[in-house]
Coordinates of C-alpha atoms and ligand atoms in Angstrom, one line a residue:
M695 CA 17.5 -55.3 -25.3
R696 CA 14.3 -53.9 -26.8
I697 CA 12.5 -57.2 -26.2
A698 CA 13.6 -57.2 -22.6
T699 CA 12.2 -53.7 -22.1
V700 CA 8.9 -54.8 -23.6
I701 CA 8.7 -57.8 -21.4
L702 CA 9.5 -55.7 -18.4
I703 CA 6.7 -53.3 -19.3
G704 CA 4.4 -56.2 -19.7
I705 CA 5.2 -57.4 -16.2
V706 CA 4.7 -54.0 -14.7
C707 CA 1.4 -53.9 -16.4
C708 CA 0.2 -57.2 -15.2
E709 CA 1.0 -56.2 -11.7
Y710 CA -1.1 -53.2 -12.2
S711 CA -4.0 -55.1 -13.5
G712 CA -4.1 -57.0 -10.3
A713 CA -4.5 -53.7 -8.4
N714 CA -7.8 -51.9 -8.4
G715 CA -8.6 -49.3 -11.1
S716 CA -7.8 -49.5 -14.7
P717 CA -4.0 -49.6 -15.5
R718 CA -4.7 -48.4 -19.0
E719 CA -6.3 -45.2 -17.7
S720 CA -3.6 -44.2 -15.2
H721 CA -0.6 -45.6 -17.0
P722 CA -1.4 -45.3 -20.7
C723 CA 2.1 -46.1 -21.7
T724 CA 2.2 -49.5 -20.2
V725 CA 1.9 -52.0 -23.1
R726 CA -0.3 -54.9 -22.1
Q727 CA 0.7 -57.5 -24.6
S728 CA 3.9 -57.8 -26.5
R729 CA 3.2 -61.0 -28.3
T730 CA 2.3 -59.6 -31.7
S731 CA 4.8 -56.7 -31.6
Q732 CA 6.4 -55.7 -34.7
S733 CA 9.1 -53.2 -34.8
V734 CA 9.9 -50.8 -37.6
G735 CA 12.8 -48.4 -38.0
E736 CA 14.8 -47.0 -35.1
D737 CA 12.1 -46.6 -32.6
Q738 CA 9.3 -48.9 -32.0
C739 CA 5.7 -49.5 -32.5
F740 CA 3.6 -52.4 -31.2
L741 CA 0.2 -53.7 -32.1
T742 CA -1.9 -55.1 -29.3
D743 CA -5.5 -55.9 -28.6
D744 CA -5.7 -58.1 -31.6
D745 CA -4.2 -55.5 -33.8
H746 CA -6.6 -52.7 -33.2
H747 CA -4.3 -50.8 -30.9
L748 CA -1.0 -49.4 -32.1
W749 CA 1.6 -48.2 -29.6
C750 CA 4.4 -46.0 -30.7
F751 CA 7.3 -44.7 -28.7
G752 CA 9.1 -41.5 -29.5
D753 CA 8.4 -40.5 -33.0
A754 CA 8.2 -44.0 -34.3
Y755 CA 4.6 -43.6 -35.6
R756 CA 6.1 -41.7 -38.6
L757 CA 7.9 -44.8 -39.7
W758 CA 5.0 -47.3 -39.3
S759 CA 4.6 -48.7 -42.8
N760 CA 1.1 -50.0 -42.5
N761 CA -0.3 -46.6 -42.1
G762 CA -3.9 -46.2 -43.0
S763 CA -4.9 -49.7 -41.7
I764 CA -8.7 -49.6 -41.6
D765 CA -8.7 -52.0 -38.6
L766 CA -6.6 -49.7 -36.4
R767 CA -8.9 -48.2 -33.8
T768 CA -6.5 -46.7 -31.3
L769 CA -3.2 -45.0 -31.5
T770 CA -1.1 -44.4 -28.5
I771 CA 2.0 -42.1 -28.7
C772 CA 4.3 -42.3 -25.7
N773 CA 7.6 -40.6 -24.8
W774 CA 7.3 -37.9 -27.5
L775 CA 10.3 -35.8 -26.8
L776 CA 9.7 -32.7 -28.9
P777 CA 7.9 -29.6 -27.6
S778 CA 5.2 -29.8 -30.1
I779 CA 3.3 -32.3 -32.1
D780 CA 1.3 -31.8 -35.4
P781 CA -2.2 -33.4 -35.3
R782 CA -2.4 -33.0 -39.0
E783 CA 0.6 -35.3 -39.5
I784 CA -0.9 -37.9 -37.2
I785 CA -4.2 -37.9 -38.9
S786 CA -2.8 -38.0 -42.4
R787 CA -1.1 -41.3 -41.5
F788 CA -4.0 -42.7 -39.4
P789 CA -7.2 -41.2 -40.8
Y790 CA -9.4 -43.9 -39.5
I791 CA -8.5 -44.0 -35.8
K792 CA -11.3 -43.6 -33.2
K793 CA -9.1 -42.9 -30.2
L794 CA -5.8 -41.0 -29.9
I795 CA -3.7 -41.2 -26.8
I796 CA -0.6 -39.0 -26.2
A797 CA 1.0 -39.7 -22.9
N798 CA 4.2 -39.5 -20.9
S799 CA 5.6 -36.9 -23.2
N800 CA 7.6 -33.6 -23.2
L801 CA 5.0 -32.1 -25.5
T802 CA 4.1 -28.4 -24.6
T803 CA 1.8 -27.5 -27.4
L804 CA -0.2 -28.8 -30.4
S805 CA 1.2 -27.0 -33.4
R806 CA -2.2 -26.5 -34.9
A807 CA -5.8 -27.6 -34.8
F808 CA -7.0 -31.1 -35.6
P809 CA -8.0 -31.3 -39.3
S810 CA -11.6 -32.2 -40.3
D811 CA -10.2 -35.3 -42.0
A812 CA -10.3 -37.2 -38.7
K813 CA -14.0 -38.1 -39.3
Y814 CA -13.9 -41.1 -36.9
L815 CA -12.0 -39.7 -34.0
E816 CA -14.2 -40.0 -30.9
K817 CA -11.8 -39.8 -28.0
I818 CA -8.6 -37.8 -27.4
H819 CA -6.5 -38.3 -24.3
I820 CA -3.5 -36.1 -23.9
T821 CA -2.3 -36.8 -20.3
G822 CA 0.9 -36.7 -18.4
T823 CA 2.6 -34.3 -20.8
Q824 CA 3.9 -30.7 -20.4
L825 CA 1.1 -29.4 -22.5
Q826 CA 0.7 -25.7 -21.7
Q827 CA -1.7 -24.4 -24.3
V828 CA -4.2 -25.6 -26.8
P829 CA -4.8 -23.6 -29.9
R830 CA -8.1 -21.9 -30.4
E831 CA -10.6 -24.2 -32.1
A832 CA -8.2 -27.1 -31.8
F833 CA -11.0 -29.6 -31.9
K834 CA -13.7 -27.7 -33.6
Y835 CA -13.5 -29.6 -36.9
L836 CA -13.7 -33.1 -35.3
S837 CA -17.3 -34.0 -36.3
D838 CA -17.3 -37.1 -34.1
L839 CA -15.3 -36.2 -31.0
K840 CA -17.2 -37.0 -27.8
I841 CA -14.6 -37.3 -25.1
L842 CA -11.6 -35.0 -24.5
D843 CA -9.3 -35.8 -21.6
V844 CA -6.4 -33.4 -20.9
R845 CA -5.7 -34.3 -17.3
N846 CA -2.4 -34.0 -15.6
N847 CA -0.7 -31.6 -17.9
A848 CA 0.8 -28.2 -17.4
L849 CA -2.2 -26.1 -18.6
T850 CA -2.6 -22.8 -16.7
K851 CA -5.5 -21.5 -18.7
I852 CA -7.6 -22.6 -21.5
D853 CA -9.9 -20.6 -23.8
P854 CA -13.4 -22.2 -23.8
A855 CA -13.3 -21.8 -27.6
A856 CA -10.6 -24.4 -27.6
L857 CA -13.0 -26.9 -26.0
V858 CA -15.8 -26.7 -28.7
A859 CA -16.7 -29.5 -31.0
P860 CA -20.1 -30.5 -32.5
K861 CA -20.6 -33.6 -30.4
L862 CA -18.2 -33.0 -27.6
Q863 CA -19.9 -33.9 -24.3
H864 CA -17.3 -35.1 -21.8
I865 CA -14.3 -33.0 -20.9
H866 CA -11.7 -33.8 -18.2
L867 CA -9.4 -31.0 -17.0
A868 CA -8.2 -32.0 -13.5
G869 CA -4.5 -32.2 -12.5
N870 CA -3.4 -29.0 -14.2
P871 CA -1.9 -26.0 -12.4
W872 CA -4.7 -23.6 -13.2
K873 CA -4.1 -19.9 -12.9
C874 CA -6.9 -18.4 -10.9
E875 CA -6.0 -14.8 -10.3
D876 CA -6.9 -13.2 -13.5
N877 CA -10.1 -13.4 -15.5
T878 CA -9.1 -16.1 -17.8
M879 CA -11.0 -18.9 -16.1
T880 CA -14.1 -17.0 -15.2
W881 CA -16.0 -18.7 -18.0
I882 CA -16.1 -21.8 -15.9
L883 CA -18.8 -20.2 -13.8
N884 CA -21.2 -19.9 -16.8
M885 CA -23.5 -22.9 -16.3
T886 CA -26.2 -21.8 -18.8
H887 CA -27.6 -24.5 -21.0
G888 CA -25.1 -25.7 -23.6
S889 CA -22.2 -23.9 -22.1
V890 CA -18.7 -25.4 -22.2
A891 CA -18.5 -25.4 -18.4
R892 CA -21.4 -27.8 -18.1
K893 CA -19.5 -30.4 -20.1
I894 CA -16.5 -30.5 -17.8
L895 CA -17.1 -33.5 -15.7
D896 CA -14.5 -32.8 -13.1
R897 CA -15.2 -29.1 -12.5
D898 CA -15.1 -29.8 -8.8
K899 CA -11.7 -31.4 -8.9
L900 CA -9.8 -28.5 -10.5
H901 CA -7.3 -26.7 -8.3
C902 CA -5.4 -23.4 -8.5
A903 CA -1.7 -23.0 -8.8
H904 CA 0.4 -20.1 -7.3
P905 CA -0.6 -17.9 -5.5
Y906 CA -3.5 -19.9 -4.3
E907 CA -1.7 -23.2 -4.2
G908 CA -4.0 -26.2 -4.1
R909 CA -7.2 -24.2 -3.3
P910 CA -10.2 -25.5 -5.2
L911 CA -10.6 -23.5 -8.4
L912 CA -14.4 -22.9 -8.5
P913 CA -14.8 -21.1 -5.2
V914 CA -11.7 -19.1 -5.7
V915 CA -12.7 -18.0 -9.2
E916 CA -16.2 -17.1 -7.8
I917 CA -14.7 -15.1 -5.0
I918 CA -12.5 -13.2 -7.5
A919 CA -15.4 -12.5 -9.8
T920 CA -17.5 -11.1 -6.9
L921 CA -14.5 -9.0 -5.8
R922 CA -14.0 -7.6 -9.2
E923 CA -17.6 -6.6 -9.4
E924 CA -17.5 -5.0 -5.9
C925 CA -14.2 -3.3 -6.6
N926 CA -15.7 -1.7 -9.7
R927 CA -18.0 0.3 -7.4
T928 CA -15.1 2.0 -5.8
V929 CA -12.1 4.1 -6.8
C930 CA -9.8 1.5 -5.3
H931 CA -7.7 -1.4 -6.5
C932 CA -8.5 -4.7 -5.0
E933 CA -6.7 -8.0 -4.7
L934 CA -7.5 -11.3 -3.3
V935 CA -4.3 -11.9 -1.3
Y936 CA -5.0 -15.2 0.3
V937 CA -7.7 -17.8 0.7
V938 CA -7.7 -20.4 3.4
G939 CA -9.9 -23.3 4.3
R940 CA -11.9 -23.2 7.5
V941 CA -10.6 -25.9 9.8
G942 CA -8.7 -27.5 7.0
K943 CA -11.7 -28.0 4.8
Q944 CA -11.6 -26.4 1.4
T945 CA -15.1 -26.7 0.1
Q946 CA -17.0 -23.9 -1.4
R947 CA -18.7 -22.7 1.8
N948 CA -15.6 -23.1 3.9
L949 CA -13.1 -20.7 2.4
I950 CA -12.1 -17.5 4.1
A951 CA -10.9 -14.7 1.9
F952 CA -8.4 -12.0 2.7
V953 CA -8.8 -9.0 0.4
S954 CA -6.4 -6.0 0.2
T955 CA -8.1 -2.9 -1.0
N956 CA -5.9 0.1 -2.0
C957 CA -7.5 3.5 -2.2
S958 CA -4.3 5.5 -1.7
H959 CA -3.8 8.9 -3.4
Q960 CA -7.4 9.2 -4.6
G961 CA -8.1 12.6 -3.2
L962 CA -10.6 11.2 -0.7
R963 CA -12.0 13.6 1.8
Q964 CA -13.6 10.9 3.9
M965 CA -13.3 7.2 4.3
P966 CA -15.1 5.3 1.5
E967 CA -18.8 4.5 2.1
F968 CA -18.3 1.1 0.5
I969 CA -15.4 -1.3 0.2
P970 CA -15.5 -4.9 -1.0
A971 CA -16.7 -7.4 1.6
N972 CA -13.9 -9.4 3.1
T973 CA -11.4 -6.5 2.9
T974 CA -8.9 -7.2 5.6
T975 CA -6.3 -4.8 4.6
L976 CA -7.2 -1.2 3.6
W977 CA -4.7 1.4 2.3
L978 CA -5.9 5.0 2.5
D979 CA -2.5 6.7 2.3
G980 CA -2.1 10.3 0.9
N981 CA -5.8 11.4 1.0
Q982 CA -7.4 14.2 2.9
I983 CA -9.2 12.2 5.5
T984 CA -9.9 13.8 8.9
D985 CA -12.7 11.8 10.4
L986 CA -12.4 8.2 11.5
S987 CA -15.9 7.7 12.8
P988 CA -17.0 5.5 9.8
L989 CA -14.8 2.8 11.4
I990 CA -17.3 2.7 14.2
T991 CA -20.5 3.4 12.4
N992 CA -20.1 1.7 9.0
P993 CA -20.3 -2.1 9.1
V994 CA -18.2 -2.5 5.9
Y995 CA -15.1 -1.8 8.1
R996 CA -15.9 -4.5 10.5
Q997 CA -13.5 -7.0 8.9
V998 CA -10.7 -4.5 8.3
L999 CA -7.7 -5.6 10.4
D1000 CA -4.9 -3.7 8.9
L1001 CA -5.6 0.0 8.3
Y1002 CA -3.0 2.4 6.7
L1003 CA -3.9 6.1 7.0
D1004 CA -0.5 7.7 6.5
N1005 CA -0.3 11.3 5.3
N1006 CA -3.9 12.4 5.9
G1007 CA -5.3 15.2 8.0
I1008 CA -6.3 13.3 11.1
T1009 CA -6.2 15.5 14.2
S1010 CA -7.7 13.2 16.7
I1011 CA -8.6 9.5 17.3
D1012 CA -10.5 10.1 20.5
Q1013 CA -13.7 8.7 18.9
L1014 CA -12.2 5.3 18.6
E1015 CA -11.9 5.0 22.3
G1016 CA -13.8 1.9 23.5
S1017 CA -14.9 0.9 20.0
V1018 CA -15.1 -2.7 18.8
W1019 CA -12.8 -1.9 16.0
L1020 CA -10.0 -0.8 18.3
D1021 CA -10.4 -4.0 20.2
N1022 CA -9.8 -6.1 17.1
F1023 CA -7.4 -4.4 14.8
R1024 CA -4.0 -5.7 13.9
V1025 CA -2.2 -2.7 12.2
L1026 CA -3.0 0.9 12.6
S1027 CA -0.7 3.3 10.7
L1028 CA -1.2 7.0 11.3
R1029 CA 2.2 8.4 10.1
G1030 CA 2.3 11.9 8.9
N1031 CA -1.1 13.1 10.3
K1032 CA -1.9 16.0 12.6
L1033 CA -2.2 14.2 15.9
T1034 CA -1.1 16.2 18.9
D1035 CA -2.2 13.7 21.5
L1036 CA -4.1 10.4 21.8
P1037 CA -6.3 8.7 24.3
T1038 CA -3.5 7.0 26.2
Y1039 CA -5.7 5.1 28.5
A1040 CA -7.8 3.5 25.7
F1041 CA -4.6 2.3 23.9
E1042 CA -3.1 1.0 27.1
N1043 CA -6.1 -1.3 27.4
V1044 CA -5.9 -2.4 23.8
L1045 CA -2.2 -3.1 23.8
L1046 CA -2.4 -4.9 27.1
K1047 CA -5.2 -7.2 25.8
S1048 CA -3.3 -7.9 22.6
G1049 CA -0.7 -9.8 24.6
N1050 CA 2.3 -8.1 23.0
A1051 CA 2.2 -9.9 19.7
V1052 CA -0.2 -9.1 17.0
V1053 CA -0.7 -5.4 17.1
S1054 CA 1.4 -2.9 15.2
L1055 CA 1.1 0.9 15.6
Y1056 CA 2.8 3.6 13.5
L1057 CA 2.6 7.0 15.0
G1058 CA 5.6 8.9 13.7
D1059 CA 5.8 12.3 12.0
N1060 CA 2.9 13.8 13.9
P1061 CA 3.0 17.1 15.7
W1062 CA 3.0 15.6 19.2
T1063 CA 2.5 18.0 22.1
C1064 CA 5.1 17.7 24.8
D1065 CA 3.7 19.0 28.1
C1066 CA 3.5 17.8 31.6
L1067 CA -0.1 16.8 31.3
F1068 CA -0.1 14.5 28.3
T1069 CA 3.4 13.4 27.7
P1070 CA 4.3 11.4 30.9
G1071 CA 1.4 8.9 30.3
F1072 CA 2.2 8.8 26.6
Q1073 CA 5.9 8.2 27.2
D1074 CA 5.0 5.5 29.6
L1075 CA 2.9 3.8 26.9
L1076 CA 5.7 4.1 24.3
I1077 CA 8.3 2.6 26.7
R1078 CA 6.1 -0.2 27.8
Y1079 CA 5.0 -1.2 24.3
T1080 CA 8.2 -0.2 22.3
N1081 CA 8.0 -3.4 20.3
L1082 CA 4.4 -2.6 19.1
V1083 CA 5.0 1.0 18.2
K1084 CA 7.1 0.2 15.2
D1085 CA 8.4 3.7 14.5
V1086 CA 8.9 4.8 18.1
N1087 CA 12.0 6.8 17.2
K1088 CA 9.9 9.0 15.0
V1089 CA 7.4 9.9 17.7
R1090 CA 8.9 13.3 18.5
C1091 CA 7.9 16.5 20.2
N1092 CA 6.7 19.1 17.9
A1093 CA 4.8 21.6 20.1
S1094 CA 6.6 22.2 23.4
K1095 CA 7.4 25.1 25.7
N1096 CA 10.8 23.6 26.3
L1097 CA 12.8 24.3 23.2
E1098 CA 15.3 21.7 24.1
T1099 CA 12.8 18.9 23.7
L1100 CA 11.7 19.9 20.3
N1101 CA 12.2 17.2 17.7
K1102 CA 13.5 14.7 20.3
P1103 CA 12.0 11.2 20.5
I1104 CA 9.4 11.2 23.2
R1105 CA 10.5 7.8 24.5
D1106 CA 14.0 9.2 25.3
L1107 CA 13.0 12.4 27.2
T1108 CA 13.6 12.6 30.9
R1109 CA 10.9 13.6 33.3
T1110 CA 12.7 16.8 34.1
E1111 CA 12.9 17.7 30.5
I1112 CA 9.2 17.2 30.2
C1113 CA 8.0 18.9 33.4
I1114 CA 10.5 20.9 35.5
S1115 CA 12.6 22.6 32.9
E1116 CA 9.4 23.8 31.4
S1117 CA 8.7 26.0 34.4
E1118 CA 12.3 27.2 34.3
T1119 CA 12.0 28.5 30.9
T1120 CA 8.6 30.2 31.6
W1121 CA 9.6 31.9 34.8
L1122 CA 6.5 34.0 35.1
H1123 CA 3.7 31.6 34.7
P1124 CA 0.3 33.0 35.6
L1125 CA -0.2 30.5 38.4
D1126 CA 3.1 31.5 39.8
V1127 CA 2.1 35.2 39.8
L1128 CA -1.1 34.3 41.7
N1129 CA 1.0 32.3 44.2
I1130 CA 3.4 35.1 44.8
F1131 CA 0.5 37.5 45.2
L1132 CA -1.3 35.2 47.7
A1133 CA 1.9 34.6 49.7
S1134 CA 2.6 38.3 50.0
M1135 CA -1.1 38.9 51.1
I1136 CA -0.6 36.3 53.9
I1137 CA 2.6 37.9 55.0
T1138 CA 1.0 41.4 55.0
I1139 CA -2.0 40.1 57.0
L1140 CA 0.2 38.3 59.6
G1141 CA 2.4 41.5 59.9
K1142 CA -0.6 43.6 60.4
L1143 CA -1.8 41.2 63.1
L1144 CA 1.5 41.3 64.9
Y1145 CA 1.6 45.1 64.7
D1146 CA -1.9 45.4 66.1
Y1147 CA -1.0 43.0 69.0
W1148 CA 2.1 44.9 69.8
S1149 CA 0.3 48.3 69.5
F1150 CA -2.5 47.0 71.9
K1151 CA 0.0 45.8 74.5
R1152 CA 1.8 49.1 74.5
T1153 CA -1.0 51.7 74.2
G1154 CA -4.1 49.6 75.1
K1155 CA -5.7 51.0 72.0
L1156 CA -7.8 48.7 69.9
P1157 CA -7.2 48.6 66.2
W1158 CA -9.2 51.0 64.2
L1159 CA -11.2 48.2 62.4
V1160 CA -12.2 46.6 65.8
T1161 CA -13.6 49.9 67.2
K1162 CA -15.9 50.1 64.2
I1163 CA -17.4 46.6 64.7
P1164 CA -20.6 46.9 66.8
Ligands
NAG604 C1 11.9 -35.0 -21.6 O1 11.6 -35.2 -20.2 C2 12.4 -36.1 -19.6 C3 11.9 -36.3 -18.2 O2 10.8 -35.5 -17.9 C4 13.8 -35.4 -19.5 O3 14.7 -36.3 -18.9 C5 14.3 -35.2 -21.0 O4 15.5 -34.6 -21.0 C6 13.3 -34.4 -21.7 N1 13.7 -34.4 -23.1 C7 13.7 -33.3 -23.8 C8 14.1 -33.4 -25.3 O5 13.3 -32.2 -23.4
NAG605 C1 1.5 -43.8 -45.8 O1 2.6 -43.1 -45.4 C2 3.4 -42.6 -46.5 C3 4.6 -41.9 -46.0 O2 5.2 -42.7 -45.1 C4 2.5 -41.6 -47.3 O3 3.2 -41.2 -48.5 C5 1.2 -42.3 -47.7 O4 0.3 -41.4 -48.3 C6 0.5 -42.9 -46.5 N1 -0.7 -43.6 -46.9 C7 -1.9 -43.3 -46.5 C8 -3.0 -44.2 -47.0 O5 -2.1 -42.4 -45.7
NAG606 C1 -22.7 -18.4 -21.1 O1 -22.6 -19.4 -22.1 C2 -23.6 -19.3 -23.1 C3 -23.5 -20.5 -24.0 O2 -22.2 -20.8 -24.3 C4 -23.3 -18.0 -23.9 O3 -24.3 -17.8 -24.9 C5 -23.4 -16.8 -22.9 O4 -23.1 -15.7 -23.6 C6 -22.5 -17.0 -21.7 N1 -22.7 -16.0 -20.8 C7 -21.7 -15.3 -20.3 C8 -22.1 -14.3 -19.2 O5 -20.6 -15.4 -20.6
NAG607 C1 -17.3 -1.4 -14.2 O1 -18.5 -0.7 -14.3 C2 -18.8 0.0 -15.5 C3 -20.1 0.7 -15.4 O2 -20.3 1.2 -14.1 C4 -18.8 -1.0 -16.6 O3 -19.0 -0.3 -17.8 C5 -17.6 -1.8 -16.7 O4 -17.6 -2.8 -17.6 C6 -17.3 -2.5 -15.3 N1 -16.1 -3.2 -15.4 C7 -15.9 -4.4 -14.9 C8 -14.6 -5.0 -15.0 O5 -16.8 -5.0 -14.4
NAG608 C1 -17.1 -12.5 2.7 O1 -17.9 -11.6 3.4 C2 -19.2 -12.0 3.5 C3 -20.0 -10.8 4.2 O2 -19.3 -10.4 5.3 C4 -19.3 -13.3 4.2 O3 -20.7 -13.7 4.3 C5 -18.6 -14.3 3.5 O4 -18.5 -15.5 4.2 C6 -17.2 -13.9 3.2 N1 -16.6 -14.8 2.3 C7 -15.4 -15.3 2.5 C8 -14.9 -16.2 1.4 O5 -14.7 -15.0 3.4
NAG609 C1 -1.5 1.6 -3.8 O1 -1.8 2.3 -5.0 C2 -0.8 3.3 -5.2 C3 -1.2 4.0 -6.5 O2 -2.6 4.3 -6.5 C4 0.6 2.7 -5.3 O3 1.5 3.8 -5.5 C5 0.9 2.0 -4.0 O4 2.1 1.3 -4.2 C6 -0.2 0.9 -3.8 N1 0.1 0.3 -2.5 C7 0.1 -1.0 -2.3 C8 0.4 -1.5 -1.0 O5 -0.2 -1.8 -3.2
NAG610 C1 6.3 20.2 13.5 O1 5.4 19.7 12.5 C2 5.4 20.4 11.3 C3 4.4 19.8 10.5 O2 3.7 18.7 11.0 C4 6.8 20.3 10.7 O3 6.8 21.0 9.5 C5 7.8 20.8 11.6 O4 9.1 20.6 11.1 C6 7.8 20.1 12.9 N1 8.7 20.7 13.8 C7 9.5 20.0 14.6 C8 10.4 20.8 15.5 O5 9.5 18.8 14.6

């Protein structure tokens, strides 16, 4: 049974050696030769490469009787099923090895650092395991270590101090699900002479795990470092929400960043002078902002697509009329401000252009005026773009002459409620008074004219006024 397995492995291997690339590199657990195999105990170990290379499956290395063989150069441990492995135990049995390979294993951690006894160890490959962390100074005492390969594991972060050894020059880290969003990997940007980052040969091949799935690590970490610096100049909290490759390319120059900046409840009296570049979503809820003109005048707002300004003191957004910002925004939230009206015509244009899809407006809980001048146009807008005004039921009359319309959703008012009933309730409008006055004047003058005509016919006397005209 065992022999059969080994032969099978051998066949697989030979097929691989026919293909390009080194099978040993990508499949370190494929035993190349089984001729000189020698099994000990329950699990198995095999010697290959003319006895310089020992392969052990499971924890069989512990049972290998010829430990300490001077000739042994390489030890490969495969299918290690336990979550941790003790480097000290390995080295105590094989103090002369030059190369250690641990592969295809369930290993998640090294239980401690490598001991200084491993004076000859030059290469360590731990690949294709579940390795999640490496102890601090894990390799520091290996005086001869030159190559460290920890590709294709489950590492999410690594302390640069774990990658230090006196002669270590080549480090491979690709194929791990690196965590990019906190500061833990920022050290990889430090390319000063002698830094650990310079020794990582596959720096460009590292990728981020969630939430930036598959994006290249270097540019993402760079973007986050810059963001942190810029954010520190504000009172806000900033987060890189999303990065996307331009036209599918994900090289350094071609990433587009989407940053969310949250300056809510900071007691701001005006919009911030500075926000991090690439801010696409800006939260300014619960401040005391009244003026929106920075949106037009300050270029830092050019990229802001989603703007939340709920619960501020904004009384008017007239100045946005015709602005570039208004032509490009995606979300504008103005709930709980002091708006009484709005430039209906400007919004009509914007919403029309947006093609009914991308734009969202929030206008509820404002003291909207309901009168015959502003409301009909506004209501028209609300009805036509009901799907874009997300809280249309909360857009209600606050100031109105018609008490019946108070606190009713503007969308649902009838024209008579808006216009006619208003004149009913205010039955002595100044204009009406003027009208009645003018009408009575006309009637008086016509009456006087008729009287004069009648009087002239009867008595032949001209009216008094006519006799006075020369
Ligand atoms: C080790 O991993 C293999 C496959 O990845 C799995 O089937 C096995 O149950 C694991 N063993 C242990 C002890 O975790
Ligand atoms: C060989 O292994 C045994 C335990 O299996 C240990 O007692 C002994 O010290 C080892 N010999 C060398 C030279 O390391
Ligand atoms: C960069 O690395 C060098 C060498 O390791 C170190 O001395 C320096 O403090 C690091 N710089 C930063 C900003 O971390
Ligand atoms: C933020 O800036 C202050 C000084 O303005 C500095 O002391 C602090 O370290 C900075 N924090 C970060 C995370 O850069
Ligand atoms: C961030 O903004 C700057 C300045 O607007 C721009 O040059 C840069 O390309 C943007 N970066 C990303 C990653 O979007
Ligand atoms: C913004 O920050 C405030 C606290 O400053 C918090 O209550 C709120 O939930 C944050 N909003 C978002 C969208 O993160
Ligand atoms: C009008 O608005 C004020 C504050 O904005 C609010 O307190 C009041 O309840 C509103 N009145 C009506 C009738 O909606």
